[in-house]
Amino acid sequence: MASNYINCMIQDANGLFYLGMYGALQTYDGNRFQDVEVKDIQGAVAGCYITCFLHRSNGELLVGKSGHGVLRIEDRRHARHLDGPLKDIHTVNALLEDKQGHLWIAANGTGLIEYDGKTTRKFFTSEELSHSIRTLCTDKEGNIYVGTYNSGVFVKNHDQDFRHLDVTGKKPIASIYCRRDGRLMFGYDGQG
């Protein structure tokens, strides 16, 4: 392994594990670790600090990075930064795909970005919230939940705007899990 600090991992449809680390992106096939070469938009080899993964419904595997945005896995040995409207995103805390196939990106300092494949929309752009989003989740009805470090949880129901879930107060949310039965599980940072 390239690092003892593993931030995230995911398994692709072929059973190959991708490991996101401090300073490395690697695969693991059950026998050995291999480096995935990360290139920037211009094609130069780039460093990485991997924060999250997203396996999209179209089979695409995306990677969130600290400092340099979103990558697309091209094959088991290569990843490249996304170009176009998403090229200027920096530190990514979380990625989500909704029922319409829109990509949601929690970007530190930018807030929450919705990308429909052509254009972007931004949410949580205030100074307080733009640095605060830690986790994203969607339930079987398509509601989107946003967990923040200093303002609890917000929910977006279909075409409505985001609203705060009062029961979460201003608690620090580390993770949200949407169960199959429709119930939500909140993991608090230091509060159970």
XYZ file of C-alpha atoms in Angstrom:
192
model
C 0.000 0.000 0.000
C 1.130 3.496 -0.790
C -0.177 4.901 2.505
C -1.455 3.737 5.882
C -4.086 6.514 5.787
C -7.124 5.222 3.884
C -9.903 7.806 3.609
C -12.359 5.814 1.495
C -12.763 2.736 -0.666
C -15.185 1.320 -3.197
C -15.521 -1.883 -5.218
C -16.340 -1.742 -8.927
C -18.656 -4.089 -10.859
C -15.708 -6.424 -11.591
C -14.760 -6.798 -7.920
C -11.736 -4.494 -8.078
C -11.257 -2.298 -5.001
C -10.234 1.345 -5.333
C -8.547 2.837 -2.280
C -8.486 6.581 -1.677
C -5.539 7.586 0.451
C -3.530 10.487 1.669
C -1.253 11.040 -1.327
C -2.348 8.069 -3.440
C -5.074 6.350 -5.424
C -4.622 2.596 -5.717
C -6.464 -0.529 -6.759
C -6.460 -3.856 -4.939
C -7.423 -7.067 -6.760
C -7.154 -9.405 -3.775
C -3.463 -10.094 -4.345
C -1.652 -6.820 -4.908
C -1.946 -3.062 -4.839
C -1.375 -1.003 -7.989
C -1.110 2.742 -8.428
C -3.704 4.615 -10.469
C -2.036 7.447 -12.351
C -3.858 10.732 -11.808
C -3.627 13.389 -14.513
C -4.851 16.956 -14.511
C -6.878 18.564 -17.318
C -3.725 19.318 -19.333
C -2.543 15.704 -19.040
C 0.248 16.258 -16.493
C 0.629 13.781 -13.630
C -0.965 15.268 -10.503
C -0.740 14.531 -6.809
C -3.772 13.455 -4.890
C -5.497 13.309 -1.542
C -8.621 11.225 -2.146
C -11.707 12.044 -0.066
C -14.615 10.046 -1.581
C -15.899 7.858 -4.418
C -19.157 7.660 -6.362
C -20.244 4.796 -8.607
C -22.822 6.340 -10.963
C -25.792 4.532 -12.494
C -24.182 4.741 -15.964
C -21.172 2.744 -14.692
C -18.881 5.750 -14.375
C -16.649 5.849 -11.288
C -15.907 9.321 -9.919
C -13.361 10.307 -7.306
C -13.404 13.354 -5.024
C -10.084 15.009 -4.181
C -8.887 17.544 -1.706
C -7.437 20.551 -3.483
C -8.162 19.627 -7.072
C -11.773 18.577 -7.518
C -13.332 15.596 -9.253
C -11.656 12.777 -11.184
C -13.091 10.180 -13.538
C -11.609 6.684 -13.521
C -10.725 5.994 -17.168
C -9.499 2.444 -16.603
C -7.943 0.487 -13.743
C -4.627 2.326 -14.115
C -5.671 5.879 -15.071
C -7.818 8.727 -13.722
C -8.249 12.245 -15.066
C -9.709 15.489 -13.704
C -13.105 16.474 -15.079
C -13.139 19.398 -17.476
C -15.946 21.785 -18.396
C -18.212 23.351 -15.755
C -16.666 21.237 -12.971
C -12.997 22.015 -13.657
C -12.683 24.773 -11.050
C -13.973 22.753 -8.087
C -11.341 22.262 -5.412
C -11.735 20.286 -2.196
C -14.554 17.733 -2.488
C -16.078 16.374 0.729
C -18.858 14.212 -0.744
C -20.420 13.089 -4.037
C -23.986 11.935 -4.768
C -26.100 11.030 -7.786
C -29.847 11.687 -7.504
C -32.733 9.810 -9.155
C -32.605 12.131 -12.184
C -28.924 11.336 -12.736
C -27.764 14.758 -11.529
C -24.405 14.898 -9.812
C -24.218 16.632 -6.408
C -20.821 17.783 -5.154
C -20.118 19.052 -1.648
C -17.138 21.329 -2.238
C -15.396 22.994 0.670
C -15.626 26.777 0.291
C -18.073 26.540 -2.629
C -21.022 24.851 -0.913
C -23.177 22.312 -2.720
C -23.128 22.068 -6.513
C -25.810 20.359 -8.598
C -24.669 19.370 -12.107
C -27.261 18.145 -14.623
C -24.711 17.291 -17.311
C -24.775 20.760 -18.845
C -25.137 23.441 -16.196
C -24.479 23.866 -12.499
C -26.530 25.327 -9.637
C -25.097 26.239 -6.245
C -26.597 25.916 -2.782
C -25.245 26.660 0.722
C -23.003 29.469 -0.532
C -22.972 31.532 2.658
C -19.603 31.777 4.407
C -20.838 29.675 7.339
C -22.315 26.826 5.283
C -20.000 26.758 2.255
C -17.207 25.239 4.374
C -19.497 23.037 6.452
C -20.970 20.252 4.278
C -19.570 16.835 5.197
C -21.976 14.193 3.902
C -24.773 13.623 1.367
C -27.501 10.987 1.168
C -30.618 10.283 -0.880
C -33.593 8.130 0.128
C -35.830 5.899 -1.981
C -38.248 8.801 -2.625
C -35.418 10.908 -4.039
C -35.122 13.352 -1.136
C -31.589 14.689 -0.724
C -30.066 15.078 2.738
C -27.099 17.320 3.491
C -25.143 16.881 6.714
C -23.123 19.842 7.941
C -20.426 20.197 10.530
C -22.016 23.143 12.339
C -25.692 23.366 11.333
C -27.241 19.886 11.504
C -29.081 18.339 8.525
C -30.979 19.885 5.622
C -33.385 18.091 3.254
C -34.558 18.843 -0.280
C -37.868 17.296 -1.348
C -38.123 17.026 -5.142
C -38.630 20.545 -6.582
C -38.595 22.322 -3.219
C -35.685 24.219 -1.713
C -33.537 22.846 1.115
C -35.014 23.136 4.601
C -33.400 22.488 7.973
C -34.415 19.436 10.011
C -35.012 21.037 13.402
C -34.433 17.778 15.278
C -30.727 17.950 14.312
C -30.233 21.475 15.648
C -26.720 22.753 15.024
C -25.086 19.424 15.811
C -21.960 18.314 13.927
C -23.001 15.648 11.421
C -20.265 13.222 10.325
C -22.434 10.809 8.310
C -25.996 10.125 7.181
C -27.371 6.745 6.161
C -30.734 6.349 4.420
C -32.118 2.919 5.299
C -34.261 0.844 2.926
C -37.216 1.165 5.296
C -37.093 4.972 4.914
C -35.559 5.718 8.304
C -32.495 7.947 8.596
C -29.420 7.314 10.710
C -27.272 10.282 11.724
C -23.706 9.883 12.933
C -22.638 12.862 15.034
C -19.043 13.944 15.418
C -18.378 13.378 19.126
C -22.083 13.128 20.060
C -23.044 9.559 19.179
